[in-house]
mmCIF file of C-alpha atoms and ligand atoms in Angstrom:
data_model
loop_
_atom_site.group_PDB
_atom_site.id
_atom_site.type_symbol
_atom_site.label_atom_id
_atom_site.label_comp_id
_atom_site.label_asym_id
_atom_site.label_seq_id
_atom_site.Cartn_x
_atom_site.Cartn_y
_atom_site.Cartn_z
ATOM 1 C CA UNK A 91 0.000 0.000 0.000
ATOM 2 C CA UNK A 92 2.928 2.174 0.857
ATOM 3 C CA UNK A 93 2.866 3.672 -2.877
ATOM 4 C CA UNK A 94 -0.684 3.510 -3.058
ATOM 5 C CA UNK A 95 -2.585 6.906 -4.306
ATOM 6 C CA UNK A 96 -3.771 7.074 -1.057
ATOM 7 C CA UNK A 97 0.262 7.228 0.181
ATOM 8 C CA UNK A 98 0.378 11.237 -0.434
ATOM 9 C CA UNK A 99 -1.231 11.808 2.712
ATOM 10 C CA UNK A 100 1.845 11.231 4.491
ATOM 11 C CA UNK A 101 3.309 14.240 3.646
ATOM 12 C CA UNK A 102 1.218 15.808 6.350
ATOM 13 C CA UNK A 103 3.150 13.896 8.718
ATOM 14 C CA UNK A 104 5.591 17.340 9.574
ATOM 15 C CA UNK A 105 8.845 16.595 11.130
ATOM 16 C CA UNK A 106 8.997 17.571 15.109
ATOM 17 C CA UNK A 107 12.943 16.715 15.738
ATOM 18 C CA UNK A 108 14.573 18.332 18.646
ATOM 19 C CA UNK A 109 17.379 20.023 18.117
ATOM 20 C CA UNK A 110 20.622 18.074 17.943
ATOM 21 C CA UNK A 111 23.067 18.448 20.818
ATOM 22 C CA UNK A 112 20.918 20.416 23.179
ATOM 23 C CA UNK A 113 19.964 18.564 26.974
ATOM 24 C CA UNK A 114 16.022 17.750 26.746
ATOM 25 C CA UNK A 115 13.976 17.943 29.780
ATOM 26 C CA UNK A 116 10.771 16.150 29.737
ATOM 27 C CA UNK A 117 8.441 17.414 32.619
ATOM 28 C CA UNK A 118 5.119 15.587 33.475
ATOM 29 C CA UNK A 119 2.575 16.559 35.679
ATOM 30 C CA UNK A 120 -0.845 14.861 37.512
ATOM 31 C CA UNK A 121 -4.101 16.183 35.417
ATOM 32 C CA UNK A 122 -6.462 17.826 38.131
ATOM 33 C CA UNK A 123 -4.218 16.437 41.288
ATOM 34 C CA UNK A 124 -5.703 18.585 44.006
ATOM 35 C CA UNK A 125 -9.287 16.973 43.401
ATOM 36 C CA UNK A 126 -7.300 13.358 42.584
ATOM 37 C CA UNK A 127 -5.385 14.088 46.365
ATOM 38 C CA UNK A 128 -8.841 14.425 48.197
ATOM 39 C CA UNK A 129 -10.716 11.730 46.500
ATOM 40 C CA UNK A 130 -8.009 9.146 47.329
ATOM 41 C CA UNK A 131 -7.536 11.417 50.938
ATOM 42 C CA UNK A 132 -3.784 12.147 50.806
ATOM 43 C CA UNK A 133 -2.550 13.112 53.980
ATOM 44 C CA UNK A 134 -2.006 17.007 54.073
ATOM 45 C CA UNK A 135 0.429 18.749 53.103
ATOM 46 C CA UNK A 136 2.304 15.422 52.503
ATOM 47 C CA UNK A 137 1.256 12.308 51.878
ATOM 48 C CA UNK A 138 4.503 9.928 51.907
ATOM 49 C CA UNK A 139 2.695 6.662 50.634
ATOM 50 C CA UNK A 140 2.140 9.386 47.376
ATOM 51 C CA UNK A 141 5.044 10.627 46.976
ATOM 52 C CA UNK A 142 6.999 7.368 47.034
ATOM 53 C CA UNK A 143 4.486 5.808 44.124
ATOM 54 C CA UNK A 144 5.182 8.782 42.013
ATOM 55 C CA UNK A 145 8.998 7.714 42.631
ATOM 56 C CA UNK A 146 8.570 4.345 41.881
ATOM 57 C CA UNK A 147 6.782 5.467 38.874
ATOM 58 C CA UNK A 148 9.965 7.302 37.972
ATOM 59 C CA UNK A 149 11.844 4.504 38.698
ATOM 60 C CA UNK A 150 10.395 1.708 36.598
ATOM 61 C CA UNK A 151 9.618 4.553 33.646
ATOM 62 C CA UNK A 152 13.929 4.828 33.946
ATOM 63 C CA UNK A 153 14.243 1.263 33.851
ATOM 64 C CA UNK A 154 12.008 0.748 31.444
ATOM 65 C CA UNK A 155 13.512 -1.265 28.122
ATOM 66 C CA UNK A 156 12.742 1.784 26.017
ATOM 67 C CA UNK A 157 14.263 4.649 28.201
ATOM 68 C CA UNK A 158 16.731 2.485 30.352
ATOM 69 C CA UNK A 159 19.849 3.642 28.450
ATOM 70 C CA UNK A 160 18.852 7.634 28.385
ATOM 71 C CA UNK A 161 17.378 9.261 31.411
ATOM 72 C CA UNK A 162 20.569 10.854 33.218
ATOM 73 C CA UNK A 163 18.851 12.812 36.466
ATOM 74 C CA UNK A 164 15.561 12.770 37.401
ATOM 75 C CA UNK A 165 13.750 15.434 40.131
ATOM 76 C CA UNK A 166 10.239 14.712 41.884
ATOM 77 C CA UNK A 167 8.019 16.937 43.804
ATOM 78 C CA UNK A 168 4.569 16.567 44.266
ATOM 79 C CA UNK A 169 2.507 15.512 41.526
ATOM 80 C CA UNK A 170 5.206 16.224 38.577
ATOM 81 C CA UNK A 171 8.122 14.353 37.335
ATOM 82 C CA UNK A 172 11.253 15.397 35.269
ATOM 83 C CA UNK A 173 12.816 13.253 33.297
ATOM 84 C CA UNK A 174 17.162 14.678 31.755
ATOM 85 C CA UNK A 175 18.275 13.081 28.594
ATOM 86 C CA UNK A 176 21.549 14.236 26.975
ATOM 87 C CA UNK A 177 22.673 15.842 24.385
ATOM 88 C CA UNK A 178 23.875 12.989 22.302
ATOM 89 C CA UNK A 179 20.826 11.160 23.238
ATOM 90 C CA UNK A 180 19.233 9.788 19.521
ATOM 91 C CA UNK A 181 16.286 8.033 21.475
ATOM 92 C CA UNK A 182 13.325 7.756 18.370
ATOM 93 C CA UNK A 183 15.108 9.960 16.281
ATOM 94 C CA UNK A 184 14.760 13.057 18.676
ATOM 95 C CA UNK A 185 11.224 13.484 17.742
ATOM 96 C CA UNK A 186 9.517 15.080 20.390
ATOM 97 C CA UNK A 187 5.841 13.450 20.336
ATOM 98 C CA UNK A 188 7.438 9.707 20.417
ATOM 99 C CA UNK A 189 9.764 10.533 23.226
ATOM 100 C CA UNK A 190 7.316 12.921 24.905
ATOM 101 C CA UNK A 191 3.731 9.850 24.329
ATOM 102 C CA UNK A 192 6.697 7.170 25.469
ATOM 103 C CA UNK A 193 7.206 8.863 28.891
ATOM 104 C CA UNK A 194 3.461 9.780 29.472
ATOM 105 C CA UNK A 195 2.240 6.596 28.680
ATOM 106 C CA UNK A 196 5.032 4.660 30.842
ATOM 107 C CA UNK A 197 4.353 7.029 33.668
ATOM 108 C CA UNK A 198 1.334 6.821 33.864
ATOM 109 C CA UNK A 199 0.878 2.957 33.606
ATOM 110 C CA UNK A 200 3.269 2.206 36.372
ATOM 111 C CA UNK A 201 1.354 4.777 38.702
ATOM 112 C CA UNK A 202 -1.223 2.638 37.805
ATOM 113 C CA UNK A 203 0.078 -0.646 38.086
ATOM 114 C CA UNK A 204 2.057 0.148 41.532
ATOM 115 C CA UNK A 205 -1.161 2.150 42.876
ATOM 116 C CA UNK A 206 -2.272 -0.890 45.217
ATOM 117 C CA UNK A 207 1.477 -1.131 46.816
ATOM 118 C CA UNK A 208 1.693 2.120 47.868
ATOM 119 C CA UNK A 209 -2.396 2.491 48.814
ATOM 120 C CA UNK A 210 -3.052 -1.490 49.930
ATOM 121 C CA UNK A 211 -6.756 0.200 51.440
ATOM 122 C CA UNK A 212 -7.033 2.664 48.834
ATOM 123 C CA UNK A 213 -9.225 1.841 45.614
ATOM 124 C CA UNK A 214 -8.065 3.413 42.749
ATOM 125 C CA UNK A 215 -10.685 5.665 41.606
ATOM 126 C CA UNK A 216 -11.388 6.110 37.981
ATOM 127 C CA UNK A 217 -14.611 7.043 37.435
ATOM 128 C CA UNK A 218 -13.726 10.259 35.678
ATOM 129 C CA UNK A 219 -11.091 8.161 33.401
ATOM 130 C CA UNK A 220 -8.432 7.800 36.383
ATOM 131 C CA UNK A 221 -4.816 9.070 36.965
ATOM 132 C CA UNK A 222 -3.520 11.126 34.261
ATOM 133 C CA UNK A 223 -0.585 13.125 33.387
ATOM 134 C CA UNK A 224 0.531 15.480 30.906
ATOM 135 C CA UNK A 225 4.174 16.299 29.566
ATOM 136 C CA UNK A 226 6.565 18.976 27.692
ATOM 137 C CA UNK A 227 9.787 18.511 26.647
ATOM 138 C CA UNK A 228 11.861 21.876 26.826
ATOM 139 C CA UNK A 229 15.101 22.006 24.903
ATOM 140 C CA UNK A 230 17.984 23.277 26.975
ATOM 141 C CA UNK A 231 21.496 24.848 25.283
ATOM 142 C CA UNK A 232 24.072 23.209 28.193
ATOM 143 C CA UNK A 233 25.258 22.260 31.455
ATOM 144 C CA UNK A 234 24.615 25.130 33.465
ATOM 145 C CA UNK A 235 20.740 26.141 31.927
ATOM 146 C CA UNK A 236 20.556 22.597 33.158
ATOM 147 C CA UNK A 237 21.706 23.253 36.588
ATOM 148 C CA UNK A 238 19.878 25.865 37.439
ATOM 149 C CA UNK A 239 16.799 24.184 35.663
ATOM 150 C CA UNK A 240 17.013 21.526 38.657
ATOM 151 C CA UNK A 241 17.777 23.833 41.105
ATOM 152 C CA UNK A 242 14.794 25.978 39.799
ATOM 153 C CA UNK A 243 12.721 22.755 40.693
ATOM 154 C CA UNK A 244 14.058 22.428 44.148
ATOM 155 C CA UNK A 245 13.845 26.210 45.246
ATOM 156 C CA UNK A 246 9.968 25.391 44.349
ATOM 157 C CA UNK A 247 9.753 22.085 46.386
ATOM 158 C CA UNK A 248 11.120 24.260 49.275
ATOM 159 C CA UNK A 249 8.626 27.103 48.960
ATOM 160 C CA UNK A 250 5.653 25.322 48.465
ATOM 161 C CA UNK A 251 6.362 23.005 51.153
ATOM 162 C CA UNK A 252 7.101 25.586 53.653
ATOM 163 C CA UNK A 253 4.094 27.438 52.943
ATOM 164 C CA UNK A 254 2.172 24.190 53.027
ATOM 165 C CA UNK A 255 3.730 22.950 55.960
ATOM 166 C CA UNK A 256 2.859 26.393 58.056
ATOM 167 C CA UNK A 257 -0.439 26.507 56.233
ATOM 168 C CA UNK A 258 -1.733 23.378 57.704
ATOM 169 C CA UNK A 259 -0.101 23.305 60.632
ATOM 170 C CA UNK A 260 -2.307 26.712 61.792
ATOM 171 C CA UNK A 261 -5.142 24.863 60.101
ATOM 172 C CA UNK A 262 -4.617 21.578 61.975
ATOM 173 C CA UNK A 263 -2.435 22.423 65.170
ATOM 174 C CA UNK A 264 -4.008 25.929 65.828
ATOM 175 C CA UNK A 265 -7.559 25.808 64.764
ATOM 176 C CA UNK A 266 -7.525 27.964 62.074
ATOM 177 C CA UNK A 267 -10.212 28.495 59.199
ATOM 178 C CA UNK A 268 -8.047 28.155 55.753
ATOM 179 C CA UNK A 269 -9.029 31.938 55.328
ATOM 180 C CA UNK A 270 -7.447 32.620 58.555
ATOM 181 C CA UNK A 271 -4.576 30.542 57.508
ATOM 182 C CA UNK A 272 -4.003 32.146 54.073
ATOM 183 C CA UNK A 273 -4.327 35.595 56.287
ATOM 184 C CA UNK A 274 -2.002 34.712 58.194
ATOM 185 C CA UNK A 275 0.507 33.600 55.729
ATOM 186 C CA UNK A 276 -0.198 36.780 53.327
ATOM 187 C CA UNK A 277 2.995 38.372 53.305
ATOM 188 C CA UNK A 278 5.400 36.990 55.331
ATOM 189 C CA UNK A 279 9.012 35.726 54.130
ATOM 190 C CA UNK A 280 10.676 32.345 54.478
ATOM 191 C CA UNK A 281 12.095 32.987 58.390
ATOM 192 C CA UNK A 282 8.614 34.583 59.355
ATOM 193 C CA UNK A 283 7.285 30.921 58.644
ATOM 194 C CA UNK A 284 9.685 29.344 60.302
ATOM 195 C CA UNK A 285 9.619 31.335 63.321
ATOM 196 C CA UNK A 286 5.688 30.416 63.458
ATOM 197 C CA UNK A 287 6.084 27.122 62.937
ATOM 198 C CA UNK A 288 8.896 26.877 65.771
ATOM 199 C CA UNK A 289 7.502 29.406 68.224
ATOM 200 C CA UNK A 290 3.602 28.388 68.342
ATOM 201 C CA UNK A 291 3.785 24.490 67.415
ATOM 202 C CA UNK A 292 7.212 23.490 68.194
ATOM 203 C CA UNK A 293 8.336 22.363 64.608
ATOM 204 C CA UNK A 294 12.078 22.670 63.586
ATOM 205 C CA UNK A 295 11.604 23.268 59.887
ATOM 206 C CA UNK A 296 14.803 22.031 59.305
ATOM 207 C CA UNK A 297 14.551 18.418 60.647
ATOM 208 C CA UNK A 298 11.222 17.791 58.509
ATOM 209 C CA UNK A 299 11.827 14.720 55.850
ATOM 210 C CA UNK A 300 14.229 15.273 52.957
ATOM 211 C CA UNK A 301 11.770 14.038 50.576
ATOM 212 C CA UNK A 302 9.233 17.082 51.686
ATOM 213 C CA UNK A 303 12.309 19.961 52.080
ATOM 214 C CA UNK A 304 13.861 18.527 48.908
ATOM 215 C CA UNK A 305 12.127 16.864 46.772
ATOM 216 C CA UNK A 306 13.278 13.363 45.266
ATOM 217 C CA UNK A 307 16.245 13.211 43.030
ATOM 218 C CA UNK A 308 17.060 9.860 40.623
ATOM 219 C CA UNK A 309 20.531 9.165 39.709
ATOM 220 C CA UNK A 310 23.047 6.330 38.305
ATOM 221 C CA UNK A 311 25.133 5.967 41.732
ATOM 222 C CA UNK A 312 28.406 4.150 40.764
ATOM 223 C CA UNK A 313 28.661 1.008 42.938
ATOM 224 C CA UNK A 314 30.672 1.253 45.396
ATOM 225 C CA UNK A 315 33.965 0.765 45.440
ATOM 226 C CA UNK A 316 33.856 1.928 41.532
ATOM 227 C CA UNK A 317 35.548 5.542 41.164
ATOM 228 C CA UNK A 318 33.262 8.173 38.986
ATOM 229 C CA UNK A 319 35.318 8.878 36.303
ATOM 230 C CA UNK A 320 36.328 12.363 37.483
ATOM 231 C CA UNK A 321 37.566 10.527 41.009
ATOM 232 C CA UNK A 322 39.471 8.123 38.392
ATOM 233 C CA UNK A 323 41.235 10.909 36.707
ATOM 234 C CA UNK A 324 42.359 12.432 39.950
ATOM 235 C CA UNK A 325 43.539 9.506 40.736
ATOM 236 C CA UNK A 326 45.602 8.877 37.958
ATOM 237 C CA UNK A 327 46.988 12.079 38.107
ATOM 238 C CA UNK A 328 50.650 11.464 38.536
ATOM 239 C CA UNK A 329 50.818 8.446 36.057
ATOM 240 C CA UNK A 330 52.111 8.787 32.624
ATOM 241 C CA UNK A 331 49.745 9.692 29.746
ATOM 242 C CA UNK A 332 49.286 5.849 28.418
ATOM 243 C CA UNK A 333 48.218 4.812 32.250
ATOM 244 C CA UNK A 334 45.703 7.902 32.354
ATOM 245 C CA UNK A 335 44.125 7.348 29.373
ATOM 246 C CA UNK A 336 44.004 3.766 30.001
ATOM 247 C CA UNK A 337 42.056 4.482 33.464
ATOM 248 C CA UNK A 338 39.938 6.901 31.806
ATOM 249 C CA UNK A 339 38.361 4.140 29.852
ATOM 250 C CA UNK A 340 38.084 1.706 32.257
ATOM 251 C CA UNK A 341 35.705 4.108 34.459
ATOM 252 C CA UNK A 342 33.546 5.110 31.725
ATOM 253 C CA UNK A 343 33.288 1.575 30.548
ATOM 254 C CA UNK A 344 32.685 0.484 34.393
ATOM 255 C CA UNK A 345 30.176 3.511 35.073
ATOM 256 C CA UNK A 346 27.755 1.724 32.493
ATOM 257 C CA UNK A 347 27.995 -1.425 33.733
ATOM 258 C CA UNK A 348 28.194 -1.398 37.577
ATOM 259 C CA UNK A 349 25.837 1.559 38.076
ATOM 260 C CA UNK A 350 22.598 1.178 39.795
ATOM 261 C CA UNK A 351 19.314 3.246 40.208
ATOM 262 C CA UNK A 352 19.153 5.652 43.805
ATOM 263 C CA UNK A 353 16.729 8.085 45.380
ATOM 264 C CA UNK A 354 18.701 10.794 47.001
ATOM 265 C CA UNK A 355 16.856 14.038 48.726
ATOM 266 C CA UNK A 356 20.255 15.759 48.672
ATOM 267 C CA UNK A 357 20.947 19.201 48.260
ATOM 268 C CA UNK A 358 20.707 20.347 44.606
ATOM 269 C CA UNK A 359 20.890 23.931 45.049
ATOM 270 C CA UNK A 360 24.758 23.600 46.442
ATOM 271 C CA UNK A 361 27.068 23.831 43.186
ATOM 272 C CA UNK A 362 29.468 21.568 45.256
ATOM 273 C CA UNK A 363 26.273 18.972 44.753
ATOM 274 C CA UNK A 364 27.279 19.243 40.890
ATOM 275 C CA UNK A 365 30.722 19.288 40.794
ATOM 276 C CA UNK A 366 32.044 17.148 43.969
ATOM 277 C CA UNK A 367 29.195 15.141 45.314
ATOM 278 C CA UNK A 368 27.627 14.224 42.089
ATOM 279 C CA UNK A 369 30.356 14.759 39.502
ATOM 280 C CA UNK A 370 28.980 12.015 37.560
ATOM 281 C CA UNK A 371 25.693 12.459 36.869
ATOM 282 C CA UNK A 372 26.766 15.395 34.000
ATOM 283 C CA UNK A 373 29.232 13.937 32.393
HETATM 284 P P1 GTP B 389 -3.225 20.771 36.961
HETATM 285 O O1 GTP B 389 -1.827 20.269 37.086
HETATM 286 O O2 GTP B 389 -3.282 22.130 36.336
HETATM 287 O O3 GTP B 389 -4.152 19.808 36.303
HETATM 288 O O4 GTP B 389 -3.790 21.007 38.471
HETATM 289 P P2 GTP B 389 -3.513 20.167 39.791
HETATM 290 O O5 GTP B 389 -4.810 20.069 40.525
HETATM 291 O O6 GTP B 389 -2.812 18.886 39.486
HETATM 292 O O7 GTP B 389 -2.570 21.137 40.635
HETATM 293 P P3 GTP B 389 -0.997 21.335 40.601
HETATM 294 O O8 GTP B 389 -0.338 20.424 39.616
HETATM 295 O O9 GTP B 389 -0.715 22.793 40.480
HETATM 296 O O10 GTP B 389 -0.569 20.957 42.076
HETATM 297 C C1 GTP B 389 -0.562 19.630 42.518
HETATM 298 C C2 GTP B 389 -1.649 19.416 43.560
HETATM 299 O O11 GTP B 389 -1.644 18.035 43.939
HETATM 300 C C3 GTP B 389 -1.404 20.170 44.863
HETATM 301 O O12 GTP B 389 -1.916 21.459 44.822
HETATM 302 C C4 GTP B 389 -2.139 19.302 45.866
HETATM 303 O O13 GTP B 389 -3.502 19.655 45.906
HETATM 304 C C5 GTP B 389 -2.010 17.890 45.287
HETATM 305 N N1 GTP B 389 -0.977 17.111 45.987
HETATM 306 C C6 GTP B 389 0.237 16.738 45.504
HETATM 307 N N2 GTP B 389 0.937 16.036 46.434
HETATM 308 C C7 GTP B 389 0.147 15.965 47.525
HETATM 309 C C8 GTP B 389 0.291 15.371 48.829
HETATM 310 O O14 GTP B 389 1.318 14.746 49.167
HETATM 311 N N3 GTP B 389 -0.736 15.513 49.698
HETATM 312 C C9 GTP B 389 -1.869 16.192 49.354
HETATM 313 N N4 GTP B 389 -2.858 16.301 50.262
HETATM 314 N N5 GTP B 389 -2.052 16.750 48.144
HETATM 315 C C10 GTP B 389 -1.055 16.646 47.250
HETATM 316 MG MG1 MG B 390 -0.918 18.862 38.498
#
């Protein structure tokens, strides 16, 4: 059929490519989560049993035989999800509606699919068609657009969960209406909220859960006991040229094959988290 007179319609089919040698960041995020979060009765302002399914929804969409080989970093918060690939990465061709339908559709199964491990007494509710999510893929020009791109998505983890986290406590601990709450709130700066929350409930801000402060990061983690390739090249630093170059391939060879999947809530807005903690995950 393929040069059938019917075949002409494919030239409606436009290209959508992303451009060549640019980072791609592919950011999903629940459909109408605020409703979803009350119907299934999400524990305010965190729920942990939700935020670890949407991480282990990250985690088998990474592992998945399609995307296993090209998702370098990945950062959680709530109900979105995003998803690095590299600059060399050729996955479909670059075109941004298979990449961008491939992630969606592999998201969104696995929340589906892992829904009763993280909710054993929870029904999944889908009579308005069920968990959904929606995606963009923004094209990024290097390294450090990338950086602060994460760090962009941390800052917001931080802010919205201190705001929650005051919010509710007032609500919850201090008897407040939400109008009262959102009164109260109108306004005030970072250590304002933290003063309230220390002063009137006795909450250290500080010692809350990682995974609410920070958000959820997903890396490649070297096994142990295998050098990054940056520690490598330190380390080879006083050998001759032939002896460095022959370490430097050993650790990139070993970095593919002895790495494994981890959920960090480490600092991301620290630039020693990109170049000394987490050398790796860049290059
Ligand atoms: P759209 O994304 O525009 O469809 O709207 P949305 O309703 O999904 O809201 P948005 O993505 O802006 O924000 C996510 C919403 O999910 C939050 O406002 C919360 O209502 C809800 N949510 C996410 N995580 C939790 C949680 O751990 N506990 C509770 N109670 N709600 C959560
Ligand atoms: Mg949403």
């Amino acid at each position: 059929m393929a040069n059938s007179r019917f075949g002409y319609v494919r030239q409606y089919e436009l290209s959508d490519a992303l451009l060549p040698g640019t980072f791609l960041v592919v950011r999903l995020d629940g459909k109408g989560f605020h409703r979803f979060s009350d119907k299934h009765g999400f524990e305010k302002p965190n729920d942990r049993r939700a935020l670890d399914l949407m991480n282990a929804a990250a985690c088998r969409t990474i592992q998945s035989d399609t995307l296993r080989q090209h998702v370098l970093l990945a950062f959680g918060e709530s109900d979105e999800y995003s998803f690095l690939l590299g600059p060399k990465c050729s996955l479909f061709g670059r075109r941004n509606s298979k990449i961008l339908t491939t992630f969606v559709s592999i998201f969104t199964a696995s929340y589906v699919l892992l829904w009763h491990q993280f909710f054993p007494n929870m029904p999944l509710q889908a009579d308005d068609g069920g968990p959904s999510f929606d995606g963009r893929i923004v094209q990024y020009p290097g390294r450090q657009e990338i950086i602060d791109y994460f760090k962009w998505r941390q800052a917001d983890t931080h802010i919205n969960n201190l705001y929650n986290t005051t919010f509710w406590a007032l609500i919850q601990q201090g008897g407040m209406t939400v109008q009262e709450a959102h009164k109260t709130l109108g306004g005030t700066v970072s250590s304002e909220k933290n003063q309230i929350l220390f002063t009137r409930f006795g909450i250290n801000y500080a010692k809350l859960d990682p995974l609410f402060r920070r958000g959820s990061i997903i890396l490649w983690e070297p096994e142990q006991g295998v050098s990054a390739p940056a520690e490598k090249e330190k380390e080879s630093q006083d050998q001759g040229e032939v002896a460095r170059q022959q370490e430097k391939k050993k650790a990139s060879k070993s970095i593919v094959s002895s790495s494994k999947l981890v959920i960090v809530h480490e600092d991301m807005l620290k630039d020693a988290w990109w170049t000394d903690i987490r050398p790796y995950v860049l290059q």
